[in-house]
Structures are given as C-alpha cells and as structure tokens.
Amino acid sequence: MADPPPGPDPDAPTPAERRLADLLAEVRGAPVPEAPDLTHRVVRNARWQRGVREALSSLGALSAALAEAAATLLGLHRKHDGGDPR
Amino acid sequence: MSATAVAPDIGDDTELARRAAQGDLGAFEVLVARHRDVVVRVATRIVGRDDAEDVAQDALLRAFHNLRGYRGDAPFRSWLLRIVHNLSLNELERRRPVPVDVGEETPADLPESAQPASSLERSERRDRLAMKIRALRPEHRAVLVLRDLEGMPYEDIARITDAPMGSVKGRLHRARSELMDLLRNNTYDWEIPGGRPASGT
C-alpha cells in the first residue's frame, strides 16, 4: 500500500514568516552609514585619554608617596616626643 | 550587507588586543579599523543614525580602556559588541520615549517616484521597516538586529546580551511577532507578492 501523501511540514515557515524574512533581508542589504574618520578620531581620543590617565595615575602615586612620607615623619616625631623622658 | 572594513591582517584579534592593552596604539588602530563597520552598523540599527556614531566612538574608547579585561576566551567581536549593546540600551533608556508612527501607509500616500519597482521605493520601504524595528522594545530590538540583520549565532548573542540562550530565543520570537503585528498595520509593505496581505504566524 502506498504511503499517504505527506502533510504540511509543521516546521515550515508560514507566509507571514516568509514575508518578514524577505523584508528583513531588504533591511540587511541596506547601505550602512559610513564613518570614514571614526578610526582616526577614536585613536586620537584614546591617545590623549591615555595621557591624562597616566598623568593622573602618576599624580596619584606621587600624592600617595607624599602622604606616606608625611605619615612616616609624623609617626617618627610622635615616637620621638613620646620617647623623651624629660 | 555592507563590505567589512579593509584592514591589514596583522595578527589575530587576541594578539592585537594584548598589544593594545600594553599601550600599542597601532595595534588598537588595526582593531578599530577591523571592527568599525559592525560597531557602527549595530549601533545604528539599535539607536538610530543620529546617535550611532557617538555610541560607536564611546564603545570603542571604553573597549580601549578596558582591554586588560579581555581574556581572549571569546571572540573579540562579541566582547566589543557587548559594550556596544550595553551603551546602546543605556542611550535608549536615557532618552525620552519618542512615539514612532507605525500607522498604515499605502501607495497613494507615497510620491509618484516611490511606486513599486523603483529603487527609491525599495529604499523608502527599508526606511519604513527600520522605523518599525525601532518601535520594538530595546531588548527585543537588540536581539532581532543581532540575529536577523547581523546573522550572528545564538551563542554569540547570548554572550553579547548577557542572557541565557533560552531568553535570547524567546526575545527573538517575541520581537518577530511584535514586528509582524506592526507590519500588519501596513498592508502595502506587508502584501505578499501575488496575493493578499500576509496573515497568521
């Protein structure tokens, strides 16, 4: 006995899904805005921002070193004051 | 789809990112040239043309400052697009909601030069569809852009959107349904060639 003819594929896209896919394909093929100087601008900004970060980082390190030195001197001074029996 | 950026093939992205993280701006420049187009394209399709370049520039600069956080265990493009995705959604959240007119259009509403078969007509139809895509909820829109317009694998989209694969698929399904509902209001664009307006899902 011959197999019955196959029914509609349940996974097959509906007409609506096919139409949506067609329309989205059109959007996919649309020209994209060009940003020809974006690379140049980004790299230029990255350069100066890195400079500022490094300067701030150095400043922070210097401030920390100064604060540590001041704390050490202050600690020594207090120790000196505390250790003087007179 | 537009041509990808022509960039010199100097090492792979992971190596370039490692060198850029160590301060090699030349390596960073190659990375930017290589991925600039996809960054601008995704930003444009999520936030629209007006703000896309700002979002793209911001994303690329953030990527530069956070390159040490890129471990190379995923494609660089996904890592970069995750920044683009997050900034785009932040931008949309920051904006006041702008009502998008997604009402019905008919050929009679269009200028004579926009009749079927003209390239202008196709261009205008693309613009109308892009407008409808921008009417989708941002999370849905992002997934639809990444999957249906960029053709990215689900795994990459899950990484970019920081969502489980099941959520990505769910959002995509809802995005498509939402878009079909919006399109049904537009019998002109929604017409199936040689037939009636599409119906059913």
mmCIF file of C-alpha atoms in Angstrom:
data_model
loop_
_atom_site.group_PDB
_atom_site.id
_atom_site.type_symbol
_atom_site.label_atom_id
_atom_site.label_comp_id
_atom_site.label_asym_id
_atom_site.label_seq_id
_atom_site.Cartn_x
_atom_site.Cartn_y
_atom_site.Cartn_z
ATOM 1 C CA MET A 1 0.000 0.000 0.000
ATOM 2 C CA ALA A 2 1.324 3.390 -0.938
ATOM 3 C CA ASP A 3 2.234 5.859 1.826
ATOM 4 C CA PRO A 4 -0.289 8.654 2.255
ATOM 5 C CA PRO A 5 0.872 11.950 0.802
ATOM 6 C CA PRO A 6 2.885 13.930 3.365
ATOM 7 C CA GLY A 7 1.004 16.693 5.169
ATOM 8 C CA PRO A 8 2.296 20.219 5.519
ATOM 9 C CA ASP A 9 5.636 20.459 7.288
ATOM 10 C CA PRO A 10 4.882 21.812 10.783
ATOM 11 C CA ASP A 11 8.278 23.497 10.890
ATOM 12 C CA ALA A 12 7.846 25.188 7.536
ATOM 13 C CA PRO A 13 7.620 28.978 7.802
ATOM 14 C CA THR A 14 4.181 30.481 7.444
ATOM 15 C CA PRO A 15 3.530 33.025 4.672
ATOM 16 C CA ALA A 16 3.791 35.758 7.293
ATOM 17 C CA GLU A 17 7.169 34.490 8.498
ATOM 18 C CA ARG A 18 8.419 34.251 4.926
ATOM 19 C CA ARG A 19 7.291 37.793 4.204
ATOM 20 C CA LEU A 20 9.006 39.054 7.350
ATOM 21 C CA ALA A 21 12.201 37.251 6.345
ATOM 22 C CA ASP A 22 12.040 38.903 2.894
ATOM 23 C CA LEU A 23 11.560 42.352 4.387
ATOM 24 C CA LEU A 24 14.367 41.836 6.897
ATOM 25 C CA ALA A 25 16.630 40.709 4.067
ATOM 26 C CA GLU A 26 15.988 44.058 2.407
ATOM 27 C CA VAL A 27 16.979 45.901 5.560
ATOM 28 C CA ARG A 28 20.058 43.687 5.889
ATOM 29 C CA GLY A 29 21.110 44.728 2.412
ATOM 30 C CA ALA A 30 20.596 48.424 3.062
ATOM 31 C CA PRO A 31 23.661 50.644 2.891
ATOM 32 C CA VAL A 32 25.172 51.404 6.266
ATOM 33 C CA PRO A 33 26.172 54.917 7.213
ATOM 34 C CA GLU A 34 29.856 55.426 6.680
ATOM 35 C CA ALA A 35 32.063 56.825 9.371
ATOM 36 C CA PRO A 36 35.288 57.276 7.461
ATOM 37 C CA ASP A 37 37.139 59.284 10.088
ATOM 38 C CA LEU A 38 35.890 57.298 13.078
ATOM 39 C CA THR A 39 39.087 55.259 13.355
ATOM 40 C CA HIS A 40 41.204 58.408 13.318
ATOM 41 C CA ARG A 41 39.021 60.135 15.931
ATOM 42 C CA VAL A 42 38.915 57.128 18.228
ATOM 43 C CA VAL A 43 42.676 56.616 18.128
ATOM 44 C CA ARG A 44 43.331 60.334 18.648
ATOM 45 C CA ASN A 45 40.993 60.385 21.665
ATOM 46 C CA ALA A 46 42.455 57.160 23.003
ATOM 47 C CA ARG A 47 45.919 58.739 22.815
ATOM 48 C CA TRP A 48 45.078 61.854 24.815
ATOM 49 C CA GLN A 49 42.823 60.000 27.252
ATOM 50 C CA ARG A 50 45.638 57.563 27.936
ATOM 51 C CA GLY A 51 47.953 60.548 28.513
ATOM 52 C CA VAL A 52 45.524 62.045 31.017
ATOM 53 C CA ARG A 53 45.075 58.700 32.772
ATOM 54 C CA GLU A 54 48.812 58.231 33.042
ATOM 55 C CA ALA A 55 49.276 61.778 34.346
ATOM 56 C CA LEU A 56 46.514 61.276 36.921
ATOM 57 C CA SER A 57 47.948 57.926 37.850
ATOM 58 C CA SER A 58 51.401 59.471 38.329
ATOM 59 C CA LEU A 59 49.879 62.290 40.335
ATOM 60 C CA GLY A 60 48.029 59.771 42.466
ATOM 61 C CA ALA A 61 51.196 57.779 43.035
ATOM 62 C CA LEU A 62 53.090 60.963 43.948
ATOM 63 C CA SER A 63 50.333 62.036 46.328
ATOM 64 C CA ALA A 64 50.333 58.609 47.951
ATOM 65 C CA ALA A 65 54.101 58.711 48.325
ATOM 66 C CA LEU A 66 53.967 62.198 49.850
ATOM 67 C CA ALA A 67 51.193 61.165 52.208
ATOM 68 C CA GLU A 68 53.168 58.107 53.260
ATOM 69 C CA ALA A 69 56.289 60.194 53.791
ATOM 70 C CA ALA A 70 54.341 62.714 55.844
ATOM 71 C CA ALA A 71 52.789 59.948 57.901
ATOM 72 C CA THR A 72 56.193 58.397 58.487
ATOM 73 C CA LEU A 73 57.694 61.728 59.551
ATOM 74 C CA LEU A 74 54.734 62.436 61.802
ATOM 75 C CA GLY A 75 54.997 58.965 63.295
ATOM 76 C CA LEU A 76 58.684 59.446 63.968
ATOM 77 C CA HIS A 77 58.023 62.817 65.507
ATOM 78 C CA ARG A 78 55.336 61.408 67.803
ATOM 79 C CA LYS A 79 57.540 58.488 68.680
ATOM 80 C CA HIS A 80 60.340 60.920 69.406
ATOM 81 C CA ASP A 81 58.041 63.049 71.591
ATOM 82 C CA GLY A 82 56.669 60.010 73.371
ATOM 83 C CA GLY A 83 60.101 58.513 73.923
ATOM 84 C CA ASP A 84 61.582 61.622 75.546
ATOM 85 C CA PRO A 85 61.540 61.139 79.328
ATOM 86 C CA ARG A 86 62.004 64.876 80.012
ATOM 87 C CA MET B 1 25.208 43.843 3.829
ATOM 88 C CA SER B 2 27.957 46.351 3.623
ATOM 89 C CA ALA B 3 31.525 45.423 2.930
ATOM 90 C CA THR B 4 33.595 44.925 6.008
ATOM 91 C CA ALA B 5 36.428 47.295 6.723
ATOM 92 C CA VAL B 6 39.551 46.635 4.784
ATOM 93 C CA ALA B 7 42.227 46.388 7.383
ATOM 94 C CA PRO B 8 45.690 44.952 7.258
ATOM 95 C CA ASP B 9 45.772 41.418 8.592
ATOM 96 C CA ILE B 10 48.395 41.869 11.266
ATOM 97 C CA GLY B 11 47.963 39.116 13.793
ATOM 98 C CA ASP B 12 44.665 37.912 15.192
ATOM 99 C CA ASP B 13 42.363 39.966 17.355
ATOM 100 C CA THR B 14 43.508 38.437 20.628
ATOM 101 C CA GLU B 15 47.127 39.243 19.924
ATOM 102 C CA LEU B 16 46.239 42.738 18.771
ATOM 103 C CA ALA B 17 44.142 43.274 21.899
ATOM 104 C CA ARG B 18 47.036 42.083 24.078
ATOM 105 C CA ARG B 19 49.418 44.505 22.389
ATOM 106 C CA ALA B 20 46.891 47.342 22.558
ATOM 107 C CA ALA B 21 46.365 46.673 26.271
ATOM 108 C CA GLN B 22 50.089 47.172 26.717
ATOM 109 C CA GLY B 23 49.789 50.585 25.079
ATOM 110 C CA ASP B 24 50.381 49.784 21.414
ATOM 111 C CA LEU B 25 48.081 52.289 19.725
ATOM 112 C CA GLY B 26 48.985 50.933 16.305
ATOM 113 C CA ALA B 27 47.517 47.559 17.292
ATOM 114 C CA PHE B 28 44.419 49.299 18.626
ATOM 115 C CA GLU B 29 44.065 51.214 15.369
ATOM 116 C CA VAL B 30 44.053 47.956 13.408
ATOM 117 C CA LEU B 31 41.379 46.543 15.743
ATOM 118 C CA VAL B 32 39.222 49.632 15.293
ATOM 119 C CA ALA B 33 39.587 49.566 11.509
ATOM 120 C CA ARG B 34 38.722 45.872 11.503
ATOM 121 C CA HIS B 35 35.553 46.144 13.617
ATOM 122 C CA ARG B 36 34.427 49.714 12.964
ATOM 123 C CA ASP B 37 31.774 48.796 10.413
ATOM 124 C CA VAL B 38 29.969 46.211 12.524
ATOM 125 C CA VAL B 39 30.087 48.534 15.528
ATOM 126 C CA VAL B 40 28.533 51.427 13.593
ATOM 127 C CA ARG B 41 26.018 49.130 11.921
ATOM 128 C CA VAL B 42 24.764 47.569 15.160
ATOM 129 C CA ALA B 43 24.640 50.940 16.919
ATOM 130 C CA THR B 44 22.730 52.464 14.002
ATOM 131 C CA ARG B 45 20.194 49.675 13.963
ATOM 132 C CA ILE B 46 19.585 49.879 17.695
ATOM 133 C CA VAL B 47 19.719 53.605 18.473
ATOM 134 C CA GLY B 48 19.208 55.108 15.004
ATOM 135 C CA ARG B 49 21.513 57.108 12.758
ATOM 136 C CA ASP B 50 21.579 60.310 14.798
ATOM 137 C CA ASP B 51 23.305 58.855 17.834
ATOM 138 C CA ALA B 52 25.017 55.842 16.322
ATOM 139 C CA GLU B 53 28.389 57.439 15.741
ATOM 140 C CA ASP B 54 28.589 58.792 19.288
ATOM 141 C CA VAL B 55 27.676 55.393 20.701
ATOM 142 C CA ALA B 56 30.220 53.707 18.414
ATOM 143 C CA GLN B 57 33.000 56.086 19.413
ATOM 144 C CA ASP B 58 32.180 55.771 23.100
ATOM 145 C CA ALA B 59 32.130 51.978 22.833
ATOM 146 C CA LEU B 60 35.489 51.813 21.070
ATOM 147 C CA LEU B 61 37.101 54.108 23.631
ATOM 148 C CA ARG B 62 35.657 52.125 26.538
ATOM 149 C CA ALA B 63 36.965 48.992 24.916
ATOM 150 C CA PHE B 64 40.422 50.575 24.704
ATOM 151 C CA HIS B 65 40.449 51.472 28.395
ATOM 152 C CA ASN B 66 39.192 48.021 29.392
ATOM 153 C CA LEU B 67 41.325 45.889 27.106
ATOM 154 C CA ARG B 68 43.071 44.319 30.080
ATOM 155 C CA GLY B 69 39.694 42.784 30.953
ATOM 156 C CA TYR B 70 39.546 40.945 27.632
ATOM 157 C CA ARG B 71 40.884 37.471 28.319
ATOM 158 C CA GLY B 72 40.639 36.102 24.801
ATOM 159 C CA ASP B 73 38.293 33.263 25.777
ATOM 160 C CA ALA B 74 35.588 34.586 23.434
ATOM 161 C CA PRO B 75 35.774 36.293 20.048
ATOM 162 C CA PHE B 76 36.922 39.892 20.337
ATOM 163 C CA ARG B 77 33.971 40.981 18.209
ATOM 164 C CA SER B 78 31.491 39.563 20.760
ATOM 165 C CA TRP B 79 33.335 41.255 23.611
ATOM 166 C CA LEU B 80 33.262 44.573 21.732
ATOM 167 C CA LEU B 81 29.627 44.219 20.690
ATOM 168 C CA ARG B 82 28.664 43.595 24.288
ATOM 169 C CA ILE B 83 29.940 47.093 25.083
ATOM 170 C CA VAL B 84 28.079 48.482 22.058
ATOM 171 C CA HIS B 85 24.895 46.670 23.131
ATOM 172 C CA ASN B 86 25.070 47.959 26.709
ATOM 173 C CA LEU B 87 25.802 51.535 25.666
ATOM 174 C CA SER B 88 23.030 51.443 23.069
ATOM 175 C CA LEU B 89 20.480 50.276 25.625
ATOM 176 C CA ASN B 90 21.709 52.913 28.087
ATOM 177 C CA GLU B 91 21.281 55.534 25.388
ATOM 178 C CA LEU B 92 17.717 54.398 24.697
ATOM 179 C CA GLU B 93 16.915 54.417 28.388
ATOM 180 C CA ARG B 94 18.374 57.888 28.783
ATOM 181 C CA ARG B 95 16.204 59.271 26.002
ATOM 182 C CA ARG B 96 12.636 60.312 26.422
ATOM 183 C CA PRO B 97 10.472 57.797 24.646
ATOM 184 C CA VAL B 98 9.779 59.138 21.187
ATOM 185 C CA PRO B 99 6.497 57.927 19.754
ATOM 186 C CA VAL B 100 7.090 56.168 16.487
ATOM 187 C CA ASP B 101 4.367 56.490 13.916
ATOM 188 C CA VAL B 102 3.820 52.998 12.648
ATOM 189 C CA GLY B 103 0.464 53.646 11.077
ATOM 190 C CA GLU B 104 -0.753 52.287 7.821
ATOM 191 C CA GLU B 105 0.764 53.512 4.607
ATOM 192 C CA THR B 106 -0.491 52.900 1.128
ATOM 193 C CA PRO B 107 0.999 53.567 -2.285
ATOM 194 C CA ALA B 108 -1.343 56.547 -2.569
ATOM 195 C CA ASP B 109 0.476 58.157 0.368
ATOM 196 C CA LEU B 110 3.772 57.961 -1.425
ATOM 197 C CA PRO B 111 5.207 60.310 -4.017
ATOM 198 C CA GLU B 112 4.956 59.245 -7.615
ATOM 199 C CA SER B 113 8.639 58.383 -7.742
ATOM 200 C CA ALA B 114 8.091 55.815 -4.998
ATOM 201 C CA GLN B 115 5.996 53.406 -6.969
ATOM 202 C CA PRO B 116 6.890 49.698 -6.895
ATOM 203 C CA ALA B 117 9.931 48.517 -8.814
ATOM 204 C CA SER B 118 11.848 51.735 -8.373
ATOM 205 C CA SER B 119 14.941 51.718 -6.238
ATOM 206 C CA LEU B 120 13.578 54.709 -4.387
ATOM 207 C CA GLU B 121 10.559 52.669 -3.436
ATOM 208 C CA ARG B 122 12.789 49.923 -2.037
ATOM 209 C CA SER B 123 14.804 52.461 -0.150
ATOM 210 C CA GLU B 124 11.688 54.001 1.362
ATOM 211 C CA ARG B 125 10.339 50.591 2.289
ATOM 212 C CA ARG B 126 13.610 49.813 4.056
ATOM 213 C CA ASP B 127 13.340 53.096 5.927
ATOM 214 C CA ARG B 128 9.789 52.311 6.993
ATOM 215 C CA LEU B 129 10.787 48.874 8.171
ATOM 216 C CA ALA B 130 13.789 50.270 10.038
ATOM 217 C CA MET B 131 11.404 52.682 11.751
ATOM 218 C CA LYS B 132 9.167 49.815 12.788
ATOM 219 C CA ILE B 133 12.155 47.901 14.132
ATOM 220 C CA ARG B 134 12.966 50.943 16.247
ATOM 221 C CA ALA B 135 9.461 50.741 17.684
ATOM 222 C CA LEU B 136 10.262 47.367 19.260
ATOM 223 C CA ARG B 137 11.260 47.129 22.919
ATOM 224 C CA PRO B 138 15.019 47.727 23.187
ATOM 225 C CA GLU B 139 15.855 44.206 24.430
ATOM 226 C CA HIS B 140 13.813 42.654 21.643
ATOM 227 C CA ARG B 141 15.199 45.032 19.061
ATOM 228 C CA ALA B 142 18.799 44.247 20.021
ATOM 229 C CA VAL B 143 18.292 40.508 19.640
ATOM 230 C CA LEU B 144 16.479 40.909 16.319
ATOM 231 C CA VAL B 145 19.267 43.144 14.997
ATOM 232 C CA LEU B 146 21.993 40.739 16.084
ATOM 233 C CA ARG B 147 20.244 37.628 14.772
ATOM 234 C CA ASP B 148 18.174 38.646 11.753
ATOM 235 C CA LEU B 149 20.220 41.582 10.480
ATOM 236 C CA GLU B 150 23.751 40.649 11.547
ATOM 237 C CA GLY B 151 23.246 36.889 11.251
ATOM 238 C CA MET B 152 25.112 36.143 14.472
ATOM 239 C CA PRO B 153 24.947 32.721 16.166
ATOM 240 C CA TYR B 154 22.767 32.401 19.269
ATOM 241 C CA GLU B 155 25.805 31.644 21.388
ATOM 242 C CA ASP B 156 27.393 34.986 20.493
ATOM 243 C CA ILE B 157 24.131 36.830 21.062
ATOM 244 C CA ALA B 158 23.792 35.237 24.493
ATOM 245 C CA ARG B 159 27.294 36.451 25.311
ATOM 246 C CA ILE B 160 26.678 39.953 23.969
ATOM 247 C CA THR B 161 23.367 40.430 25.739
ATOM 248 C CA ASP B 162 24.488 38.569 28.865
ATOM 249 C CA ALA B 163 21.343 36.449 28.723
ATOM 250 C CA PRO B 164 20.785 32.689 28.674
ATOM 251 C CA MET B 165 20.291 31.095 25.279
ATOM 252 C CA GLY B 166 16.619 30.345 26.069
ATOM 253 C CA SER B 167 15.960 34.001 26.835
ATOM 254 C CA VAL B 168 17.633 35.036 23.597
ATOM 255 C CA LYS B 169 15.421 32.706 21.593
ATOM 256 C CA GLY B 170 12.336 33.857 23.499
ATOM 257 C CA ARG B 171 13.147 37.510 22.898
ATOM 258 C CA LEU B 172 13.727 36.842 19.222
ATOM 259 C CA HIS B 173 10.394 35.070 18.901
ATOM 260 C CA ARG B 174 8.618 37.942 20.647
ATOM 261 C CA ALA B 175 10.482 40.508 18.540
ATOM 262 C CA ARG B 176 9.422 38.832 15.301
ATOM 263 C CA SER B 177 5.812 38.504 16.467
ATOM 264 C CA GLU B 178 5.759 42.125 17.589
ATOM 265 C CA LEU B 179 7.212 43.220 14.257
ATOM 266 C CA MET B 180 4.677 41.189 12.302
ATOM 267 C CA ASP B 181 1.903 42.806 14.329
ATOM 268 C CA LEU B 182 3.291 46.240 13.499
ATOM 269 C CA LEU B 183 3.606 45.317 9.843
ATOM 270 C CA ARG B 184 0.047 44.082 9.654
ATOM 271 C CA ASN B 185 -1.000 47.690 10.134
ATOM 272 C CA ASN B 186 0.766 48.397 6.892
ATOM 273 C CA THR B 187 -0.954 46.429 4.197
ATOM 274 C CA TYR B 188 1.245 47.939 1.487
ATOM 275 C CA ASP B 189 4.576 46.656 2.784
ATOM 276 C CA TRP B 190 3.021 43.523 4.185
ATOM 277 C CA GLU B 191 1.421 42.396 0.961
ATOM 278 C CA ILE B 192 2.586 39.019 -0.206
ATOM 279 C CA PRO B 193 3.631 39.197 -3.854
ATOM 280 C CA GLY B 194 0.800 37.882 -5.979
ATOM 281 C CA GLY B 195 -1.538 37.511 -3.045
ATOM 282 C CA ARG B 196 -3.330 39.144 -0.179
ATOM 283 C CA PRO B 197 -1.750 40.644 2.900
ATOM 284 C CA ALA B 198 0.070 38.019 4.934
ATOM 285 C CA SER B 199 -1.758 36.679 7.911
ATOM 286 C CA GLY B 200 -1.073 34.168 10.626
ATOM 287 C CA THR B 201 2.254 33.385 12.188
#
